mmCIF file of C-alpha atoms and ligand atoms in Angstrom:
data_model
loop_
_atom_site.group_PDB
_atom_site.id
_atom_site.type_symbol
_atom_site.label_atom_id
_atom_site.label_comp_id
_atom_site.label_asym_id
_atom_site.label_seq_id
_atom_site.Cartn_x
_atom_site.Cartn_y
_atom_site.Cartn_z
ATOM 1 C CA MET A 1 36.568 108.527 85.594
ATOM 2 C CA THR A 2 38.255 107.104 82.522
ATOM 3 C CA LYS A 3 41.689 105.510 82.912
ATOM 4 C CA ILE A 4 44.109 105.139 80.013
ATOM 5 C CA ILE A 5 46.960 102.638 80.024
ATOM 6 C CA ASN A 6 49.606 102.495 77.308
ATOM 7 C CA VAL A 7 50.880 99.181 76.031
ATOM 8 C CA ASN A 8 54.309 100.100 74.729
ATOM 9 C CA ILE A 9 55.401 97.570 72.146
ATOM 10 C CA LYS A 10 57.909 98.889 69.599
ATOM 11 C CA LYS A 11 55.869 99.160 66.392
ATOM 12 C CA ASN A 12 52.598 97.947 67.867
ATOM 13 C CA SER A 13 51.820 100.262 70.785
ATOM 14 C CA TYR A 14 48.205 100.929 71.709
ATOM 15 C CA LYS A 15 45.967 102.205 74.459
ATOM 16 C CA ILE A 16 43.642 100.449 76.877
ATOM 17 C CA ILE A 17 40.764 102.747 77.809
ATOM 18 C CA ILE A 18 38.879 101.772 80.991
ATOM 19 C CA GLY A 19 35.698 103.300 82.381
ATOM 20 C CA SER A 20 31.927 103.155 82.573
ATOM 21 C CA ASN A 21 29.929 104.116 79.459
ATOM 22 C CA ILE A 22 32.910 103.766 77.087
ATOM 23 C CA ILE A 23 30.633 102.222 74.436
ATOM 24 C CA ASP A 24 28.544 105.403 74.467
ATOM 25 C CA ASP A 25 31.629 107.286 73.205
ATOM 26 C CA ILE A 26 32.529 104.778 70.522
ATOM 27 C CA ASP A 27 31.703 107.116 67.616
ATOM 28 C CA SER A 28 34.145 109.780 68.778
ATOM 29 C CA LEU A 29 36.773 107.157 69.686
ATOM 30 C CA HIS A 30 36.452 105.600 66.225
ATOM 31 C CA LYS A 31 36.854 109.000 64.545
ATOM 32 C CA LYS A 32 39.821 109.865 66.772
ATOM 33 C CA TYR A 33 41.739 106.641 66.097
ATOM 34 C CA PHE A 34 40.497 105.570 62.662
ATOM 35 C CA GLY A 35 38.931 108.592 60.952
ATOM 36 C CA HIS A 36 36.268 107.586 58.456
ATOM 37 C CA ARG A 37 37.331 103.971 57.999
ATOM 38 C CA ALA A 38 34.593 101.340 57.662
ATOM 39 C CA LYS A 39 33.876 99.049 60.597
ATOM 40 C CA ILE A 40 32.457 95.614 61.256
ATOM 41 C CA VAL A 41 31.398 94.145 64.591
ATOM 42 C CA ILE A 42 32.003 90.481 65.453
ATOM 43 C CA PHE A 43 29.968 89.616 68.513
ATOM 44 C CA ASP A 44 29.021 86.733 70.772
ATOM 45 C CA LYS A 45 25.585 85.526 69.692
ATOM 46 C CA LYS A 46 24.360 85.548 73.255
ATOM 47 C CA LEU A 47 24.763 89.361 73.184
ATOM 48 C CA SER A 48 22.341 89.627 70.215
ATOM 49 C CA LYS A 49 19.691 91.341 72.306
ATOM 50 C CA SER A 50 22.025 93.155 74.664
ATOM 51 C CA ILE A 51 22.030 96.909 75.086
ATOM 52 C CA TYR A 52 25.813 96.889 74.489
ATOM 53 C CA LEU A 53 25.513 95.514 70.976
ATOM 54 C CA LYS A 54 22.623 97.819 70.195
ATOM 55 C CA SER A 55 24.472 100.805 71.555
ATOM 56 C CA LEU A 56 27.772 99.856 69.831
ATOM 57 C CA VAL A 57 26.131 99.489 66.437
ATOM 58 C CA THR A 58 23.921 102.572 66.801
ATOM 59 C CA LYS A 59 26.897 104.713 67.793
ATOM 60 C CA LEU A 60 29.189 103.323 65.107
ATOM 61 C CA GLY A 61 26.503 104.086 62.522
ATOM 62 C CA LYS A 62 23.599 102.202 60.993
ATOM 63 C CA GLU A 63 25.755 101.113 58.033
ATOM 64 C CA THR A 64 27.978 99.062 60.418
ATOM 65 C CA LYS A 65 27.984 95.393 59.467
ATOM 66 C CA CYS A 66 27.712 92.683 62.123
ATOM 67 C CA ILE A 67 28.685 89.024 62.352
ATOM 68 C CA SER A 68 27.552 86.806 65.216
ATOM 69 C CA VAL A 69 29.549 83.857 66.531
ATOM 70 C CA PRO A 70 27.965 81.134 68.740
ATOM 71 C CA SER A 71 28.953 81.294 72.415
ATOM 72 C CA GLY A 72 31.329 78.844 73.990
ATOM 73 C CA GLU A 73 34.750 77.282 73.622
ATOM 74 C CA LYS A 74 33.528 75.170 70.646
ATOM 75 C CA SER A 75 33.710 78.345 68.547
ATOM 76 C CA LYS A 76 37.495 78.382 68.884
ATOM 77 C CA SER A 77 37.737 75.816 66.082
ATOM 78 C CA LEU A 78 38.988 75.666 62.488
ATOM 79 C CA ASN A 79 35.401 75.256 61.383
ATOM 80 C CA SER A 80 34.210 78.452 63.091
ATOM 81 C CA LEU A 81 37.286 80.294 61.854
ATOM 82 C CA ASN A 82 36.467 79.248 58.306
ATOM 83 C CA ASN A 83 32.839 80.390 58.729
ATOM 84 C CA LEU A 84 34.115 83.716 59.986
ATOM 85 C CA TYR A 85 36.504 84.176 57.029
ATOM 86 C CA ASN A 86 33.625 83.388 54.650
ATOM 87 C CA LYS A 87 31.404 85.987 56.301
ATOM 88 C CA LEU A 88 34.182 88.582 56.091
ATOM 89 C CA PHE A 89 34.683 87.801 52.373
ATOM 90 C CA SER A 90 30.970 87.800 51.601
ATOM 91 C CA ASN A 91 30.650 91.198 53.305
ATOM 92 C CA ASN A 92 33.453 92.510 51.038
ATOM 93 C CA ILE A 93 35.645 93.387 53.993
ATOM 94 C CA ASP A 94 39.003 94.754 52.891
ATOM 95 C CA ARG A 95 42.096 95.917 54.747
ATOM 96 C CA SER A 96 40.734 99.417 55.309
ATOM 97 C CA THR A 97 37.981 98.059 57.577
ATOM 98 C CA VAL A 98 38.358 97.969 61.359
ATOM 99 C CA ILE A 99 37.007 94.897 63.201
ATOM 100 C CA TYR A 100 35.382 95.464 66.596
ATOM 101 C CA THR A 101 35.134 92.292 68.695
ATOM 102 C CA LEU A 102 32.396 92.330 71.336
ATOM 103 C CA GLY A 103 32.316 89.471 73.836
ATOM 104 C CA GLY A 104 34.523 87.427 76.136
ATOM 105 C CA GLY A 105 37.762 85.538 75.611
ATOM 106 C CA VAL A 106 36.376 83.108 73.028
ATOM 107 C CA ILE A 107 35.195 85.879 70.691
ATOM 108 C CA GLY A 108 38.346 87.953 71.250
ATOM 109 C CA ASP A 109 40.705 85.030 70.633
ATOM 110 C CA LEU A 110 38.856 83.766 67.546
ATOM 111 C CA SER A 111 38.242 87.186 65.975
ATOM 112 C CA GLY A 112 41.775 88.295 66.824
ATOM 113 C CA PHE A 113 43.178 85.274 64.987
ATOM 114 C CA ALA A 114 40.853 85.937 62.050
ATOM 115 C CA ALA A 115 42.087 89.571 62.035
ATOM 116 C CA ALA A 116 45.711 88.377 62.164
ATOM 117 C CA THR A 117 45.301 86.168 59.115
ATOM 118 C CA TYR A 118 42.495 87.613 56.972
ATOM 119 C CA MET A 119 44.213 89.201 53.941
ATOM 120 C CA ARG A 120 47.464 88.840 55.951
ATOM 121 C CA GLY A 121 46.144 91.023 58.728
ATOM 122 C CA ILE A 122 43.560 93.732 59.292
ATOM 123 C CA ASP A 123 43.122 96.103 62.238
ATOM 124 C CA TYR A 124 40.956 95.126 65.188
ATOM 125 C CA VAL A 125 39.707 96.623 68.427
ATOM 126 C CA GLN A 126 38.914 94.522 71.476
ATOM 127 C CA VAL A 127 35.717 95.410 73.351
ATOM 128 C CA PRO A 128 35.773 92.744 76.096
ATOM 129 C CA THR A 129 32.564 92.138 78.044
ATOM 130 C CA THR A 130 33.661 89.625 80.705
ATOM 131 C CA LEU A 131 35.924 90.217 83.693
ATOM 132 C CA LEU A 132 38.328 87.565 82.427
ATOM 133 C CA SER A 133 38.719 89.125 78.997
ATOM 134 C CA GLN A 134 38.918 92.659 80.444
ATOM 135 C CA ILE A 135 41.894 91.855 82.648
ATOM 136 C CA ASP A 136 43.651 89.225 80.587
ATOM 137 C CA SER A 137 42.775 87.910 77.154
ATOM 138 C CA SER A 138 41.935 91.222 75.424
ATOM 139 C CA VAL A 139 45.355 92.663 76.300
ATOM 140 C CA GLY A 140 48.643 91.478 74.843
ATOM 141 C CA GLY A 141 47.712 90.194 71.397
ATOM 142 C CA LYS A 142 47.489 86.456 72.047
ATOM 143 C CA THR A 143 44.974 85.204 69.490
ATOM 144 C CA ALA A 144 44.162 81.536 69.005
ATOM 145 C CA ILE A 145 41.865 78.638 68.326
ATOM 146 C CA ASN A 146 42.018 75.203 69.948
ATOM 147 C CA SER A 147 43.266 71.993 68.383
ATOM 148 C CA ALA A 148 42.148 68.426 69.105
ATOM 149 C CA TYR A 149 45.487 68.234 70.923
ATOM 150 C CA GLY A 150 44.826 71.114 73.325
ATOM 151 C CA LYS A 151 43.845 74.661 74.082
ATOM 152 C CA ASN A 152 45.154 77.675 72.120
ATOM 153 C CA LEU A 153 47.650 75.565 70.166
ATOM 154 C CA ILE A 154 46.995 77.335 66.834
ATOM 155 C CA GLY A 155 47.346 81.101 66.847
ATOM 156 C CA ALA A 156 49.410 84.234 66.463
ATOM 157 C CA PHE A 157 50.696 87.163 68.459
ATOM 158 C CA TYR A 158 48.748 90.004 66.847
ATOM 159 C CA GLN A 159 48.174 93.171 68.836
ATOM 160 C CA PRO A 160 44.848 95.043 68.710
ATOM 161 C CA LYS A 161 44.855 98.739 67.789
ATOM 162 C CA LEU A 162 42.840 99.627 70.866
ATOM 163 C CA VAL A 163 41.237 97.900 73.878
ATOM 164 C CA LEU A 164 38.001 99.463 75.136
ATOM 165 C CA ILE A 165 36.931 98.243 78.574
ATOM 166 C CA ASP A 166 33.409 99.319 79.461
ATOM 167 C CA ILE A 167 32.807 98.234 83.048
ATOM 168 C CA ASN A 168 29.026 98.551 82.587
ATOM 169 C CA THR A 169 29.126 95.459 80.381
ATOM 170 C CA LEU A 170 29.758 93.449 83.568
ATOM 171 C CA ASN A 171 26.291 94.408 84.910
ATOM 172 C CA SER A 172 24.726 91.358 83.302
ATOM 173 C CA LEU A 173 27.653 88.949 83.799
ATOM 174 C CA PRO A 174 26.622 85.851 85.828
ATOM 175 C CA LYS A 175 28.359 85.198 89.163
ATOM 176 C CA LYS A 176 30.126 82.096 87.809
ATOM 177 C CA GLN A 177 31.765 84.173 85.067
ATOM 178 C CA MET A 178 32.694 86.926 87.531
ATOM 179 C CA LEU A 179 34.399 84.254 89.651
ATOM 180 C CA SER A 180 36.183 82.882 86.611
ATOM 181 C CA GLY A 181 37.677 86.323 85.918
ATOM 182 C CA TYR A 182 38.403 86.800 89.600
ATOM 183 C CA ALA A 183 40.778 83.791 89.597
ATOM 184 C CA GLU A 184 42.837 85.553 86.902
ATOM 185 C CA MET A 185 42.733 88.750 88.948
ATOM 186 C CA VAL A 186 44.196 86.984 91.989
ATOM 187 C CA LYS A 187 46.889 85.594 89.692
ATOM 188 C CA TYR A 188 48.365 89.100 89.188
ATOM 189 C CA GLY A 189 48.805 89.516 92.946
ATOM 190 C CA LEU A 190 50.364 86.078 93.276
ATOM 191 C CA ILE A 191 52.854 86.612 90.427
ATOM 192 C CA ASN A 192 54.539 89.804 91.592
ATOM 193 C CA ASP A 193 52.317 92.084 93.666
ATOM 194 C CA VAL A 194 51.719 90.948 97.241
ATOM 195 C CA ASN A 195 50.100 94.329 98.068
ATOM 196 C CA PHE A 196 47.465 93.735 95.416
ATOM 197 C CA PHE A 197 46.819 90.261 96.833
ATOM 198 C CA SER A 198 46.340 91.831 100.305
ATOM 199 C CA TRP A 199 43.977 94.383 98.736
ATOM 200 C CA LEU A 200 41.977 91.540 97.185
ATOM 201 C CA GLU A 201 41.810 89.727 100.523
ATOM 202 C CA LYS A 202 40.034 92.822 101.871
ATOM 203 C CA ASN A 203 38.074 93.877 98.777
ATOM 204 C CA GLY A 204 37.488 90.692 96.777
ATOM 205 C CA GLU A 205 33.827 90.580 97.741
ATOM 206 C CA SER A 206 33.303 94.139 96.443
ATOM 207 C CA ILE A 207 34.676 93.009 93.087
ATOM 208 C CA LEU A 208 32.237 90.106 92.981
ATOM 209 C CA LYS A 209 29.407 92.442 93.985
ATOM 210 C CA LYS A 210 30.436 94.593 90.983
ATOM 211 C CA ASP A 211 31.265 97.700 92.982
ATOM 212 C CA LYS A 212 32.252 100.146 90.192
ATOM 213 C CA LYS A 213 35.077 101.864 92.064
ATOM 214 C CA ALA A 214 36.661 98.594 93.172
ATOM 215 C CA LEU A 215 36.321 97.151 89.672
ATOM 216 C CA GLU A 216 37.838 100.170 87.955
ATOM 217 C CA TYR A 217 40.778 100.173 90.383
ATOM 218 C CA ALA A 218 41.467 96.436 90.147
ATOM 219 C CA ILE A 219 40.978 96.169 86.366
ATOM 220 C CA ALA A 220 43.450 99.023 85.880
ATOM 221 C CA ILE A 221 46.008 97.354 88.202
ATOM 222 C CA CYS A 222 45.744 94.091 86.233
ATOM 223 C CA CYS A 223 45.931 95.792 82.827
ATOM 224 C CA LYS A 224 48.962 97.837 83.938
ATOM 225 C CA ALA A 225 50.698 94.720 85.255
ATOM 226 C CA LYS A 226 49.997 92.832 82.049
ATOM 227 C CA SER A 227 51.043 95.749 79.813
ATOM 228 C CA LYS A 228 54.346 96.023 81.640
ATOM 229 C CA ILE A 229 55.103 92.345 81.118
ATOM 230 C CA VAL A 230 53.927 92.308 77.482
ATOM 231 C CA ALA A 231 56.003 95.431 76.709
ATOM 232 C CA GLN A 232 59.118 93.579 77.867
ATOM 233 C CA ASP A 233 58.324 90.230 76.288
ATOM 234 C CA GLU A 234 55.651 90.410 73.600
ATOM 235 C CA LYS A 235 56.215 86.902 72.213
ATOM 236 C CA GLU A 236 56.698 85.011 75.476
ATOM 237 C CA LYS A 237 60.384 84.259 75.189
ATOM 238 C CA GLY A 238 60.808 84.775 78.929
ATOM 239 C CA ILE A 239 58.898 86.600 81.670
ATOM 240 C CA ARG A 240 55.526 86.643 79.902
ATOM 241 C CA ALA A 241 55.318 82.964 80.808
ATOM 242 C CA LEU A 242 54.757 84.073 84.429
ATOM 243 C CA LEU A 243 51.210 85.018 83.370
ATOM 244 C CA ASN A 244 50.708 81.278 82.993
ATOM 245 C CA LEU A 245 50.711 80.651 86.740
ATOM 246 C CA GLY A 246 48.227 77.810 87.297
ATOM 247 C CA HIS A 247 47.551 77.489 83.568
ATOM 248 C CA THR A 248 49.724 74.488 82.671
ATOM 249 C CA PHE A 249 47.618 72.467 85.105
ATOM 250 C CA GLY A 250 44.395 74.354 84.282
ATOM 251 C CA HIS A 251 44.594 73.916 80.509
ATOM 252 C CA ALA A 252 45.209 70.181 81.003
ATOM 253 C CA PHE A 253 42.044 69.912 83.128
ATOM 254 C CA GLU A 254 40.044 71.825 80.504
ATOM 255 C CA LYS A 255 41.333 69.520 77.774
ATOM 256 C CA ILE A 256 40.528 66.361 79.802
ATOM 257 C CA SER A 257 36.995 67.617 80.560
ATOM 258 C CA ASN A 258 36.519 68.614 76.915
ATOM 259 C CA PHE A 259 35.805 72.157 78.154
ATOM 260 C CA LYS A 260 32.687 70.998 79.993
ATOM 261 C CA TYR A 261 31.667 71.186 83.666
ATOM 262 C CA PHE A 262 33.839 74.079 84.923
ATOM 263 C CA THR A 263 35.045 77.507 83.823
ATOM 264 C CA HIS A 264 38.580 78.478 82.796
ATOM 265 C CA GLY A 265 38.977 80.429 86.038
ATOM 266 C CA GLU A 266 37.926 77.443 88.134
ATOM 267 C CA ALA A 267 40.510 75.264 86.363
ATOM 268 C CA VAL A 268 43.149 77.981 86.884
ATOM 269 C CA SER A 269 42.195 78.312 90.546
ATOM 270 C CA VAL A 270 42.902 74.609 91.183
ATOM 271 C CA GLY A 271 46.019 74.950 88.985
ATOM 272 C CA ILE A 272 47.289 77.840 91.116
ATOM 273 C CA MET A 273 46.779 75.795 94.289
ATOM 274 C CA LEU A 274 48.731 72.911 92.748
ATOM 275 C CA ALA A 275 51.535 75.308 91.747
ATOM 276 C CA PHE A 276 51.716 76.597 95.333
ATOM 277 C CA LYS A 277 51.603 73.085 96.823
ATOM 278 C CA PHE A 278 54.229 71.750 94.400
ATOM 279 C CA SER A 279 56.435 74.767 95.201
ATOM 280 C CA ASN A 280 56.076 73.899 98.882
ATOM 281 C CA GLU A 281 56.934 70.268 98.152
ATOM 282 C CA LEU A 282 60.111 71.435 96.394
ATOM 283 C CA LYS A 283 60.838 73.602 99.464
ATOM 284 C CA CYS A 284 60.571 76.863 97.501
ATOM 285 C CA CYS A 285 57.461 78.219 99.206
ATOM 286 C CA HIS A 286 56.383 78.348 102.863
ATOM 287 C CA ILE A 287 53.235 76.429 103.835
ATOM 288 C CA ASN A 288 51.760 79.626 105.341
ATOM 289 C CA ASP A 289 51.602 81.139 101.842
ATOM 290 C CA VAL A 290 49.936 77.998 100.475
ATOM 291 C CA ASN A 291 47.332 78.193 103.251
ATOM 292 C CA ARG A 292 46.776 81.924 102.792
ATOM 293 C CA VAL A 293 45.941 81.497 99.076
ATOM 294 C CA SER A 294 43.756 78.478 99.777
ATOM 295 C CA MET A 295 41.840 80.383 102.475
ATOM 296 C CA HIS A 296 41.184 83.264 100.114
ATOM 297 C CA PHE A 297 39.949 81.003 97.307
ATOM 298 C CA LYS A 298 37.665 79.147 99.724
ATOM 299 C CA LYS A 299 36.293 82.392 101.159
ATOM 300 C CA ILE A 300 35.444 83.635 97.698
ATOM 301 C CA SER A 301 34.050 80.209 96.607
ATOM 302 C CA LEU A 302 36.734 79.258 94.106
ATOM 303 C CA PRO A 303 37.734 75.561 93.925
ATOM 304 C CA THR A 304 41.046 74.496 95.459
ATOM 305 C CA HIS A 305 41.205 70.745 94.903
ATOM 306 C CA ILE A 306 40.947 68.468 91.873
ATOM 307 C CA THR A 307 37.868 66.782 93.378
ATOM 308 C CA ASP A 308 36.127 70.191 93.347
ATOM 309 C CA LEU A 309 36.374 70.078 89.516
ATOM 310 C CA PHE A 310 35.824 66.428 88.610
ATOM 311 C CA GLN A 311 33.404 63.915 90.048
ATOM 312 C CA LYS A 312 35.313 60.997 88.517
ATOM 313 C CA ASN A 313 38.885 59.958 89.323
ATOM 314 C CA ILE A 314 41.497 61.751 87.255
ATOM 315 C CA LYS A 315 44.601 59.826 86.233
ATOM 316 C CA SER A 316 47.915 61.452 86.926
ATOM 317 C CA LYS A 317 49.285 60.025 83.653
ATOM 318 C CA ASP A 318 46.477 61.646 81.624
ATOM 319 C CA VAL A 319 47.156 65.038 83.184
ATOM 320 C CA ILE A 320 50.903 64.744 82.554
ATOM 321 C CA LYS A 321 50.225 63.756 78.930
ATOM 322 C CA ALA A 322 47.971 66.803 78.452
ATOM 323 C CA MET A 323 50.485 69.062 80.226
ATOM 324 C CA LYS A 324 53.206 68.001 77.812
ATOM 325 C CA LEU A 325 51.249 69.615 74.975
ATOM 326 C CA ASP A 326 51.625 72.989 76.669
ATOM 327 C CA LYS A 327 53.378 75.538 74.450
ATOM 328 C CA LYS A 328 56.121 76.001 77.062
ATOM 329 C CA THR A 329 57.201 72.352 76.815
ATOM 330 C CA VAL A 330 60.617 71.882 75.207
ATOM 331 C CA ASP A 331 62.174 68.463 74.458
ATOM 332 C CA ASN A 332 59.279 66.755 76.232
ATOM 333 C CA ILE A 333 60.146 68.476 79.541
ATOM 334 C CA ILE A 334 57.229 70.278 81.193
ATOM 335 C CA LYS A 335 57.860 73.840 82.346
ATOM 336 C CA LEU A 336 55.887 75.173 85.286
ATOM 337 C CA ILE A 337 55.389 78.568 86.836
ATOM 338 C CA LEU A 338 56.156 78.074 90.514
ATOM 339 C CA VAL A 339 56.470 80.466 93.456
ATOM 340 C CA LYS A 340 58.929 81.382 96.192
ATOM 341 C CA GLY A 341 55.975 82.893 98.062
ATOM 342 C CA ILE A 342 53.029 85.192 97.362
ATOM 343 C CA GLY A 343 54.138 87.732 94.733
ATOM 344 C CA LYS A 344 57.282 85.786 93.841
ATOM 345 C CA ALA A 345 56.599 83.649 90.768
ATOM 346 C CA PHE A 346 59.395 82.133 88.712
ATOM 347 C CA ILE A 347 59.844 79.807 85.735
ATOM 348 C CA TYR A 348 60.822 76.259 86.730
ATOM 349 C CA ASP A 349 62.051 74.375 83.678
ATOM 350 C CA THR A 350 63.407 71.175 85.158
ATOM 351 C CA VAL A 351 60.191 69.492 86.223
ATOM 352 C CA GLU A 352 60.821 65.801 86.947
ATOM 353 C CA GLU A 353 57.919 63.720 85.687
ATOM 354 C CA ARG A 354 58.495 61.155 88.451
ATOM 355 C CA LYS A 355 58.153 63.807 91.172
ATOM 356 C CA LEU A 356 55.104 65.328 89.514
ATOM 357 C CA ASN A 357 53.474 61.911 89.335
ATOM 358 C CA ILE A 358 54.047 61.255 93.062
ATOM 359 C CA PHE A 359 52.834 64.775 93.854
ATOM 360 C CA PHE A 360 49.612 64.217 91.879
ATOM 361 C CA LYS A 361 49.001 60.869 93.608
ATOM 362 C CA ASN A 362 49.330 62.610 96.991
ATOM 363 C CA ASN A 363 46.841 65.247 95.883
ATOM 364 C CA GLY A 364 43.728 63.354 94.876
ATOM 365 C CA PHE A 365 44.707 61.943 91.448
ATOM 366 C CA ILE A 366 44.956 58.209 90.780
HETATM 367 N N1 LIG P 1 47.043 84.976 79.227
HETATM 368 C C1 LIG P 1 48.449 84.975 79.332
HETATM 369 C C2 LIG P 1 49.126 85.871 78.356
HETATM 370 O O1 LIG P 1 48.471 86.653 77.680
HETATM 371 O O2 LIG P 1 50.323 85.827 78.227
#
């Protein structure tokens, strides 16, 4: 069964369509939303031989142009962006063309930013193929590349015209990538939906085994939760920051590791545990909630401790330095998303560096 979720943003509303075999219907969806407009597909190179790319291009029509982008976080760079612009220009792409992005978060973020800026903006459709991009990065219009100073620091809020989530694309997704997306899925329960967290405690393994019914249900819950937040706060002036639970820590770890060794979800998983532990330290959150989240992560094989990510010692001062480059930082004061319990996240904007430093030293950093 297909599920449709509306993202209601004043002038930029759009639909998220979720189901199996969505790509098979792409020709009729294109006609319905864009008539006879030309299309171009930007895809992750590792999908070159995939049935999804073949099917997408065949259905969109043989005349559909395609651009491949190398896999991996390295593609979220100024260099790759420039290559992409050049390919769009050399293919004579104008504003009447619709870009389809096929791949995970890297391809969606990079292509979305190219769409936001190419000829001052052209329409794009997200066709996410990883669990992480299906429940998070393809929805809400955050587009970005990385800077030498940190992750996603150059970008724009630019909403897609449509998000097409074909659950069948997860069939070939490796377990590590499923787990990475799963950490983001848990995040939605921890922010404001304790019932969803309880559901995941019972059904998390079905998600990781790619049970279609469980996936369709959980992906729709996450997309609805995200749409609701984005509709209220498109440009992250307030509550959208809650979606960053675990990310201020996680992005710092990714930056320090140079995006090697662990996935985004693994970094976020440890980040979420630190947010819960720090909340407990500040007497906001009961230890039982900290233990409940930790037990779930361990059961599902997500990391919970900094030593699960890094084999070398990580310096507290290096993490704090990287955290200060977070986009939420104002006047050099780090903002964190903390919790009053499971499903009760809040923005904490008076983080004391001294306390954070002591906290890190008590939690495996040097
Ligand atoms: N990934 C967090 C957000 O879109 O706001």
